[in-house]
């Protein structure tokens, strides 16, 4: 199964993508996670993208497509994948089509998660991430066992620079301008299912699974 998850930043794409990956044995590919790992490791790519992420802007298409192409070329991706945060522009979507068709493959479905912008702001402002291993937390919905510390590695929890209120607003504006048009792009190809992304994680997951079933993607 080859899937794309679409939704505004903070719509819960990452959480749903991880659940889909573990339930259906798919490779989870998230450029945001890849970029943040590169920044933590201090690589050349990390240094290149650090200030772009902090401002909530998009990394250029060529760099992003190269990163994704490498991941999708891996052995693991042959069993299927779920893309979380890619594509984010029409040009990236066209690049994805070319990458897949070059291998005789195609996308099965894009699932859009619909979440109200106020809910997104509330979620982003309660999000924390471990500064050491990158594990995400929500201090309201999924708090750590010890306040401010990661359950996995004991690292200090921090607020992502791009989760500061001004930046979240900027990222929502970037989403509306560049990413929202992808709903029409996939809709016109008959490859889109939009589901309600509000509510508990499990409820949303059931809706996503229902969308896959409706498209005969599940046995
Ligand atoms: P995310 O974790 O998906 O919210 O992504 C965090 C940040 O990484 C975004 O605000 C962008 O700066 C960058 N990023 C992630 N995915 C992309 C993409 N497909 N194209 C360009 N930049 C991206």
XYZ file of N, CA and C and ligand atoms in Angstrom:
680
model
N 0.842 -1.185 0.000
C 0.000 0.000 0.000
C 0.886 1.247 0.000
N 0.585 2.177 -0.891
C 1.385 3.420 -0.963
C 0.453 4.595 -0.677
N 0.707 5.247 0.457
C -0.220 6.273 0.925
C 0.465 7.602 1.158
N -0.320 8.662 0.996
C 0.085 10.007 1.393
C -0.928 10.483 2.428
N -0.436 11.066 3.520
C -1.346 11.701 4.478
C -1.245 13.207 4.297
N -2.380 13.850 4.124
C -2.406 15.298 3.951
C -3.126 15.936 5.133
N -2.653 17.098 5.522
C -3.325 17.816 6.603
C -2.443 18.949 7.054
N -3.052 19.932 7.701
C -2.282 21.084 8.168
C -1.261 20.619 9.206
N -0.211 21.420 9.432
C 0.728 21.064 10.490
C -0.028 21.009 11.816
N 0.157 19.935 12.567
C -0.550 19.807 13.835
C -1.905 19.134 13.696
N -2.218 18.594 12.499
C -3.524 17.946 12.321
C -3.500 16.501 12.819
N -2.331 16.018 13.254
C -2.243 14.644 13.753
C -1.737 13.664 12.699
N -1.230 14.177 11.594
C -0.694 13.309 10.524
C 0.366 12.347 11.047
N 1.296 12.894 11.850
C 2.428 12.079 12.317
C 1.948 10.900 13.143
N 1.022 11.160 14.046
C 0.489 10.106 14.912
C -0.216 9.044 14.077
N -1.057 9.483 13.147
C -1.800 8.527 12.313
C -0.863 7.761 11.382
N 0.167 8.446 10.883
C 1.108 7.774 9.971
C 1.844 6.649 10.711
N 2.234 6.918 11.959
C 2.946 5.889 12.730
C 2.031 4.694 12.986
N 0.759 4.964 13.295
C -0.188 3.863 13.536
C -0.385 3.042 12.264
N -0.534 3.723 11.133
C -0.720 3.013 9.856
C 0.508 2.156 9.556
N 1.696 2.739 9.803
C 2.929 2.016 9.505
C 2.994 0.749 10.342
N 2.674 0.849 11.636
C 2.827 -0.355 12.456
C 1.692 -1.350 12.194
N 0.495 -0.875 11.931
C -0.640 -1.799 11.688
C -0.491 -2.561 10.367
N 0.023 -1.870 9.342
C 0.041 -2.505 8.018
C 1.455 -2.776 7.494
N 2.456 -2.645 8.359
C 3.833 -2.961 7.961
C 4.369 -2.042 6.872
N 4.018 -0.760 6.968
C 4.459 0.207 5.955
C 5.661 0.986 6.471
N 6.469 1.489 5.557
C 7.564 2.356 5.947
C 7.001 3.760 6.178
N 7.351 4.346 7.322
C 6.887 5.705 7.638
C 7.948 6.694 7.175
N 7.573 7.572 6.270
C 8.553 8.519 5.734
C 8.064 9.942 6.011
N 8.783 10.656 6.877
C 8.381 12.014 7.284
C 9.565 12.955 7.139
N 9.549 13.816 6.125
C 10.698 14.705 5.940
C 10.986 15.580 7.151
N 9.935 16.009 7.874
C 10.157 16.845 9.069
C 11.025 16.099 10.079
N 10.704 14.804 10.311
C 11.500 13.985 11.256
C 12.927 13.828 10.734
N 13.046 13.624 9.427
C 14.384 13.431 8.834
C 15.204 14.712 9.022
N 14.597 15.858 8.710
C 15.325 17.128 8.846
C 15.730 17.369 10.306
N 14.792 17.101 11.240
C 15.125 17.349 12.660
C 16.251 16.431 13.130
N 16.257 15.179 12.655
C 17.343 14.251 13.033
C 18.672 14.758 12.479
N 18.650 15.293 11.257
C 19.886 15.824 10.651
C 20.376 17.035 11.441
N 19.424 17.866 11.903
C 19.817 19.047 12.693
C 20.464 18.583 14.010
N 19.812 17.575 14.678
C 20.379 17.085 15.950
C 21.773 16.524 15.743
N 22.006 15.861 14.591
C 23.319 15.252 14.339
C 24.332 16.259 13.789
N 23.867 17.482 13.496
C 24.792 18.514 13.029
C 25.390 18.237 11.657
N 24.645 17.544 10.788
C 25.165 17.257 9.438
C 25.078 18.513 8.551
N 25.654 18.384 7.366
C 25.613 19.512 6.428
C 24.161 19.851 6.072
N 23.367 18.797 5.810
C 21.953 19.024 5.498
C 21.266 19.700 6.689
N 21.567 19.221 7.889
C 20.981 19.802 9.103
C 21.278 21.289 9.214
N 22.524 21.657 8.941
C 22.900 23.078 9.038
C 22.179 23.893 7.972
N 22.002 23.264 6.799
C 21.335 23.954 5.692
C 19.869 24.271 6.015
N 19.186 23.335 6.701
C 17.733 23.497 6.867
C 17.315 24.069 8.223
N 18.254 24.173 9.170
C 17.886 24.533 10.548
C 17.075 25.832 10.639
N 17.571 26.899 10.009
C 16.872 28.177 10.167
C 15.552 28.178 9.387
N 15.495 27.403 8.326
C 14.246 27.315 7.536
C 13.148 26.690 8.405
N 13.491 25.574 9.091
C 12.502 24.932 9.965
C 12.098 25.872 11.101
N 13.075 26.566 11.677
C 12.771 27.445 12.810
C 11.799 28.547 12.395
N 11.869 28.967 11.142
C 10.952 30.026 10.670
C 9.612 29.456 10.205
N 9.513 28.133 10.112
C 8.262 27.528 9.659
C 8.089 27.591 8.154
N 9.187 27.877 7.438
C 9.107 27.918 5.970
C 9.380 26.542 5.389
N 9.233 26.420 4.074
C 9.472 25.123 3.443
C 10.910 25.019 2.952
N 11.498 23.857 3.145
C 12.796 23.558 2.546
C 12.569 23.495 1.029
N 13.580 23.850 0.234
C 13.357 23.898 -1.216
C 12.989 22.511 -1.755
N 12.230 22.525 -2.845
C 11.707 21.275 -3.408
C 12.819 20.298 -3.796
N 13.891 20.812 -4.411
C 14.938 19.906 -4.908
C 15.563 19.112 -3.754
N 15.877 19.816 -2.658
C 16.484 19.137 -1.494
C 15.502 18.121 -0.914
N 14.259 18.554 -0.751
C 13.267 17.676 -0.122
C 13.015 16.438 -0.983
N 12.887 16.649 -2.282
C 12.615 15.521 -3.179
C 13.789 14.527 -3.151
N 15.018 15.061 -3.098
C 16.197 14.177 -3.057
C 16.154 13.298 -1.797
N 15.823 13.908 -0.665
C 15.761 13.167 0.601
C 14.704 12.052 0.514
N 13.555 12.405 -0.056
C 12.456 11.433 -0.136
C 12.783 10.329 -1.147
N 13.363 10.715 -2.272
C 13.706 9.727 -3.306
C 14.641 8.665 -2.714
N 15.621 9.127 -1.913
C 16.563 8.182 -1.293
C 15.813 7.195 -0.403
N 14.904 7.716 0.415
C 14.156 6.824 1.334
C 13.291 5.843 0.554
N 12.638 6.345 -0.495
C 11.719 5.457 -1.231
C 12.476 4.437 -2.073
N 13.778 4.646 -2.236
C 14.576 3.663 -2.988
C 15.007 2.509 -2.102
N 14.768 2.622 -0.796
C 15.268 1.584 0.112
C 14.426 0.309 -0.017
N 15.011 -0.789 0.385
C 14.378 -2.101 0.333
C 13.048 -2.087 1.120
N 13.099 -1.424 2.278
C 11.941 -1.395 3.177
C 10.704 -0.793 2.497
N 10.936 0.193 1.624
C 9.812 0.890 0.989
C 9.086 -0.001 -0.028
N 9.728 -1.098 -0.435
C 9.103 -1.981 -1.434
C 7.827 -2.626 -0.908
N 7.736 -2.737 0.439
C 6.535 -3.348 1.029
C 5.427 -2.332 1.230
N 5.663 -1.105 0.776
C 4.658 -0.055 0.925
C 5.134 1.021 1.888
N 4.495 2.180 1.788
C 4.925 3.299 2.636
C 3.769 4.223 2.926
N 3.959 5.022 3.987
C 3.027 6.110 4.253
C 3.862 7.388 4.367
N 3.546 8.335 3.502
C 4.269 9.612 3.471
C 3.540 10.610 4.363
N 4.292 11.218 5.266
C 3.709 12.115 6.265
C 4.451 13.453 6.176
N 3.820 14.425 5.519
C 4.487 15.730 5.360
C 5.135 15.883 3.993
N 4.903 14.947 3.139
C 5.376 15.029 1.747
C 4.329 14.337 0.879
N 3.934 14.907 -0.262
C 4.339 16.212 -0.780
C 3.681 17.363 -0.030
N 4.322 18.548 -0.130
C 3.770 19.759 0.472
C 3.571 20.842 -0.584
N 3.966 20.582 -1.807
C 3.732 21.528 -2.911
C 3.318 20.700 -4.140
N 2.694 21.374 -5.107
C 2.298 20.680 -6.336
C 3.548 20.111 -7.017
N 4.634 20.900 -7.012
C 5.846 20.427 -7.685
C 6.388 19.159 -7.015
N 6.285 19.071 -5.685
C 6.698 17.828 -5.004
C 5.775 16.662 -5.372
N 4.474 16.956 -5.511
C 3.528 15.886 -5.876
C 3.855 15.359 -7.275
N 4.213 16.274 -8.172
C 4.566 15.843 -9.536
C 5.864 15.024 -9.504
N 6.799 15.460 -8.651
C 8.058 14.700 -8.525
C 7.778 13.299 -7.987
N 6.870 13.215 -7.019
C 6.528 11.895 -6.468
C 5.937 10.995 -7.550
N 5.041 11.565 -8.366
C 4.453 10.787 -9.464
C 5.560 10.251 -10.378
N 6.543 11.126 -10.682
C 7.640 10.694 -11.576
C 8.489 9.605 -10.925
N 8.794 9.777 -9.629
C 9.624 8.778 -8.925
C 8.927 7.417 -8.975
N 7.621 7.432 -8.681
C 6.892 6.161 -8.627
C 6.722 5.564 -10.026
N 6.344 6.407 -10.986
C 6.105 5.823 -12.321
C 7.402 5.314 -12.924
N 8.532 5.931 -12.547
C 9.840 5.439 -13.002
C 10.105 4.015 -12.544
N 9.400 3.596 -11.507
C 9.572 2.222 -10.990
C 8.365 1.351 -11.305
N 7.496 1.870 -12.160
C 6.291 1.102 -12.511
C 5.301 1.032 -11.351
N 5.380 2.008 -10.445
C 4.477 2.005 -9.287
C 3.567 3.233 -9.346
N 2.568 3.246 -8.478
C 1.739 4.452 -8.381
C 1.194 4.550 -6.967
N 0.682 5.733 -6.673
C 0.116 5.970 -5.349
C -1.257 5.297 -5.261
N -1.593 4.724 -4.096
C -2.921 4.132 -3.932
C -3.934 5.157 -3.446
N -3.520 6.007 -2.511
C -4.498 6.936 -1.945
C -3.818 8.079 -1.186
N -4.441 9.246 -1.254
C -4.072 10.356 -0.365
C -5.223 10.519 0.625
N -4.900 10.498 1.913
C -5.928 10.664 2.941
C -5.762 12.047 3.562
N -6.794 12.859 3.472
C -6.752 14.215 4.041
C -7.391 14.215 5.418
N -6.679 14.774 6.407
C -7.240 14.900 7.765
C -7.727 16.334 7.939
N -9.014 16.465 8.206
C -9.594 17.803 8.383
C -9.642 18.181 9.852
N -8.953 19.251 10.217
C -8.980 19.723 11.608
C -9.096 21.240 11.608
N -9.954 21.726 12.471
C -10.201 23.153 12.609
C -8.923 23.879 13.088
N -8.677 25.079 12.559
C -7.417 25.782 12.873
C -7.248 26.127 14.352
N -8.352 26.409 15.063
C -8.213 26.705 16.505
C -7.715 25.474 17.242
N -8.251 24.313 16.836
C -7.820 23.063 17.486
C -6.340 22.829 17.208
N -5.907 23.169 15.995
C -4.496 22.991 15.632
C -3.599 23.869 16.499
N -4.006 25.110 16.693
C -3.205 26.023 17.535
C -3.111 25.475 18.955
N -4.246 25.012 19.496
C -4.228 24.463 20.866
C -3.283 23.277 20.944
N -3.358 22.378 19.930
C -2.501 21.192 19.947
C -1.030 21.559 19.876
N -0.709 22.473 18.960
C 0.708 22.827 18.755
C 1.288 23.443 20.016
N 0.477 24.248 20.711
C 1.011 24.939 21.880
C 1.216 23.978 23.048
N 0.591 22.790 22.997
C 0.805 21.835 24.094
C 1.780 20.728 23.676
N 2.396 20.882 22.510
C 3.329 19.849 22.037
C 4.742 20.095 22.574
N 5.400 19.002 22.984
C 6.806 19.069 23.390
C 7.527 17.926 22.693
N 8.842 18.057 22.614
C 9.604 16.988 21.976
C 10.888 16.784 22.776
N 11.345 15.525 22.876
C 12.584 15.258 23.606
C 13.756 15.836 22.813
N 14.568 16.636 23.491
C 15.718 17.261 22.827
C 16.808 16.258 22.495
N 16.735 15.052 23.085
C 17.787 14.056 22.848
C 17.358 13.043 21.774
N 16.181 12.381 21.985
C 15.815 11.313 21.025
C 14.706 11.728 20.069
N 14.060 12.865 20.321
C 13.051 13.356 19.371
C 11.647 12.843 19.614
N 11.443 12.014 20.687
C 10.087 11.481 20.926
C 9.111 12.634 21.227
N 7.936 12.621 20.531
C 6.982 13.710 20.758
C 6.031 13.460 21.946
N 5.611 14.505 22.608
C 4.631 14.433 23.706
C 3.614 15.532 23.510
N 2.431 15.329 24.143
C 1.473 16.421 24.247
C 1.212 16.565 25.736
N 1.528 17.719 26.323
C 1.475 17.822 27.775
C 0.037 17.748 28.306
N -0.962 17.847 27.407
C -2.347 17.682 27.848
C -2.818 16.247 27.597
N -2.636 15.755 26.347
C -3.193 14.447 25.960
C -2.255 13.269 26.262
N -0.956 13.448 26.061
C -0.013 12.342 26.314
C 1.168 12.883 27.119
N 0.951 13.235 28.402
C 2.054 13.827 29.167
C 3.105 12.774 29.521
N 4.357 13.194 29.731
C 5.384 12.244 30.163
C 5.122 11.831 31.614
N 5.740 10.711 32.053
C 5.517 10.250 33.445
C 6.079 11.271 34.430
N 7.275 11.810 34.108
C 7.880 12.855 34.948
C 7.855 14.150 34.129
N 7.255 15.202 34.722
C 7.098 16.456 33.962
C 8.438 16.940 33.405
N 8.439 17.242 32.117
C 9.636 17.839 31.504
C 10.707 16.848 31.101
N 10.474 15.526 31.372
C 11.510 14.526 31.049
C 10.955 13.448 30.112
N 11.793 12.991 29.212
C 11.380 11.952 28.260
C 11.253 10.593 28.946
N 10.142 9.874 28.683
C 9.936 8.530 29.258
C 10.979 7.553 28.751
N 11.420 7.735 27.510
C 12.319 6.747 26.883
C 13.757 6.915 27.333
N 14.241 8.180 27.300
C 15.689 8.367 27.505
C 16.010 9.350 28.621
N 14.983 9.943 29.260
C 15.249 10.869 30.372
C 15.698 12.251 29.922
N 15.759 12.464 28.597
C 16.182 13.776 28.071
C 15.183 14.872 28.436
N 15.643 16.123 28.367
C 14.743 17.254 28.661
C 13.779 17.477 27.500
N 12.505 17.721 27.847
C 11.517 18.024 26.796
C 11.595 19.517 26.455
N 11.503 19.800 25.174
C 11.570 21.198 24.737
C 10.382 21.477 23.811
N 10.127 22.751 23.597
C 9.112 23.148 22.616
C 9.831 23.326 21.285
N 9.314 22.691 20.239
C 9.912 22.902 18.915
C 9.825 24.385 18.579
N 10.893 24.933 18.016
C 10.863 26.364 17.672
C 9.677 26.668 16.767
N 9.335 25.679 15.909
C 8.241 25.950 14.980
C 6.872 25.712 15.614
N 6.825 25.415 16.924
C 5.540 25.332 17.619
C 5.238 26.602 18.416
N 6.066 27.615 18.320
C 5.742 28.890 18.964
C 4.571 29.515 18.191
N 3.706 30.246 18.925
C 2.429 30.654 18.333
C 2.569 31.385 16.987
N 3.481 32.344 16.927
C 3.650 33.102 15.683
C 4.020 32.172 14.530
N 4.939 31.235 14.857
C 5.406 30.325 13.806
C 4.296 29.383 13.373
N 3.483 28.943 14.338
C 2.370 28.048 13.966
C 1.445 28.772 12.998
N 1.186 30.051 13.294
C 0.312 30.824 12.392
C 0.950 30.936 10.999
N 2.270 31.158 10.989
C 2.968 31.247 9.693
C 2.887 29.913 8.953
N 3.064 28.803 9.697
C 3.045 27.481 9.050
C 1.647 27.173 8.494
N 0.617 27.653 9.211
C -0.750 27.436 8.698
C -0.949 28.226 7.397
N -0.357 29.428 7.354
C -0.473 30.237 6.126
C 0.278 29.551 4.977
N 1.452 28.999 5.272
C 2.224 28.271 4.254
C 1.408 27.063 3.773
N 0.770 26.384 4.731
C -0.059 25.224 4.374
C -1.177 25.637 3.415
N -1.884 26.713 3.762
C -3.015 27.131 2.913
C -2.539 27.482 1.513
N -1.384 28.160 1.436
C -0.928 28.621 0.123
C -0.372 27.482 -0.740
N 0.484 26.657 -0.157
C 1.220 25.689 -0.981
C 0.667 24.264 -0.931
N 0.150 23.859 0.236
C -0.182 22.439 0.415
C -1.659 22.139 0.184
N -2.528 23.080 0.587
C -3.959 22.819 0.422
C -4.339 22.518 -1.036
N -3.681 23.163 -2.021
C -4.031 22.839 -3.420
C -3.824 21.362 -3.773
N -3.086 20.629 -2.918
C -2.895 19.198 -3.212
C -4.186 18.407 -3.054
N -5.125 18.956 -2.271
C -6.408 18.248 -2.121
C -7.080 18.173 -3.493
N -7.056 19.306 -4.219
C -7.647 19.312 -5.558
C -6.818 18.440 -6.509
N -5.501 18.493 -6.366
C -4.603 17.716 -7.248
C -4.943 16.221 -7.160
N -5.042 15.711 -5.930
C -5.348 14.286 -5.791
C -6.828 13.991 -6.028
N -7.685 14.980 -5.697
C -9.110 14.807 -5.950
C -9.378 14.588 -7.434
N -8.722 15.391 -8.266
C -8.922 15.274 -9.719
C -8.437 13.943 -10.255
N -7.464 13.358 -9.583
C -6.969 12.050 -10.021
C -7.812 10.902 -9.437
N -8.818 11.261 -8.632
C -9.657 10.223 -8.003
C -8.913 9.474 -6.912
N -7.921 10.137 -6.311
C -7.069 9.453 -5.325
C -7.198 10.054 -3.933
N -8.331 10.721 -3.656
C -8.433 11.422 -2.371
C -9.610 10.935 -1.536
N -9.355 10.688 -0.245
C -10.422 10.501 0.733
C -10.161 11.491 1.854
N -11.152 12.314 2.176
C -10.979 13.260 3.279
C -11.730 12.735 4.494
N -11.076 12.752 5.671
C -11.763 12.287 6.868
C -11.642 13.340 7.970
N -12.531 13.252 8.924
C -12.529 14.161 10.059
C -11.352 13.796 10.972
N -10.446 14.767 11.189
C -9.256 14.490 11.998
C -9.412 14.904 13.454
N -10.624 15.304 13.856
C -10.812 15.732 15.253
C -11.213 14.534 16.106
N -10.907 14.610 17.387
C -11.297 13.541 18.316
C -10.098 12.758 18.791
N -10.389 11.653 19.494
C -9.322 10.816 20.044
C -8.531 10.152 18.922
N -7.269 9.858 19.224
C -6.385 9.236 18.234
C -7.013 7.965 17.641
N -7.581 7.099 18.509
C -8.149 5.828 18.041
C -9.342 6.044 17.110
N -10.168 7.031 17.482
C -11.354 7.317 16.642
C -10.913 7.751 15.251
N -9.919 8.638 15.204
C -9.448 9.136 13.906
C -8.853 7.966 13.117
N -8.100 7.118 13.819
C -7.481 5.982 13.131
C -8.559 5.088 12.500
N -9.652 4.843 13.235
C -10.726 4.008 12.683
C -11.295 4.638 11.406
N -11.401 5.966 11.401
C -11.928 6.650 10.198
C -10.954 6.495 9.027
N -9.664 6.572 9.343
C -8.664 6.431 8.272
C -8.724 5.006 7.712
N -8.822 4.027 8.613
C -8.888 2.630 8.167
C -10.141 2.419 7.312
N -11.231 3.055 7.721
C -12.483 2.958 6.958
C -12.280 3.496 5.532
N -11.527 4.597 5.422
C -11.241 5.184 4.098
C -10.455 4.186 3.237
N -9.526 3.466 3.857
C -8.741 2.475 3.098
C -9.639 1.319 2.659
N -10.554 0.929 3.564
C -11.457 -0.192 3.256
C -12.374 0.180 2.100
N -12.883 1.412 2.151
C -13.786 1.907 1.104
C -13.113 1.814 -0.270
N -11.792 2.013 -0.301
C -11.033 1.961 -1.553
C -10.496 0.584 -1.858
N -10.977 -0.408 -1.103
C -10.545 -1.807 -1.314
C -9.034 -1.985 -1.154
N -8.436 -1.228 -0.233
C -6.996 -1.361 -0.025
C -6.692 -2.366 1.088
N -7.755 -2.832 1.764
C -7.546 -3.816 2.824
C -8.212 -5.118 2.402
N -7.634 -6.221 2.824
C -8.205 -7.550 2.478
C -9.579 -7.721 3.110
P 6.636 18.650 10.023
O 7.333 17.850 11.070
O 6.031 17.792 8.951
O 5.657 19.629 10.586
O 7.774 19.499 9.258
C 8.581 20.426 9.955
C 9.252 21.364 8.977
O 10.113 20.632 8.098
C 8.331 22.143 8.056
O 7.786 23.295 8.670
C 9.308 22.510 6.930
O 10.192 23.544 7.335
C 10.118 21.231 6.813
N 9.450 20.284 5.875
C 8.822 19.114 6.206
N 8.312 18.518 5.114
C 8.608 19.334 4.075
C 8.339 19.283 2.678
N 7.641 18.273 2.119
N 8.803 20.295 1.908
C 9.509 21.317 2.425
N 9.791 21.440 3.742
C 9.346 20.459 4.561
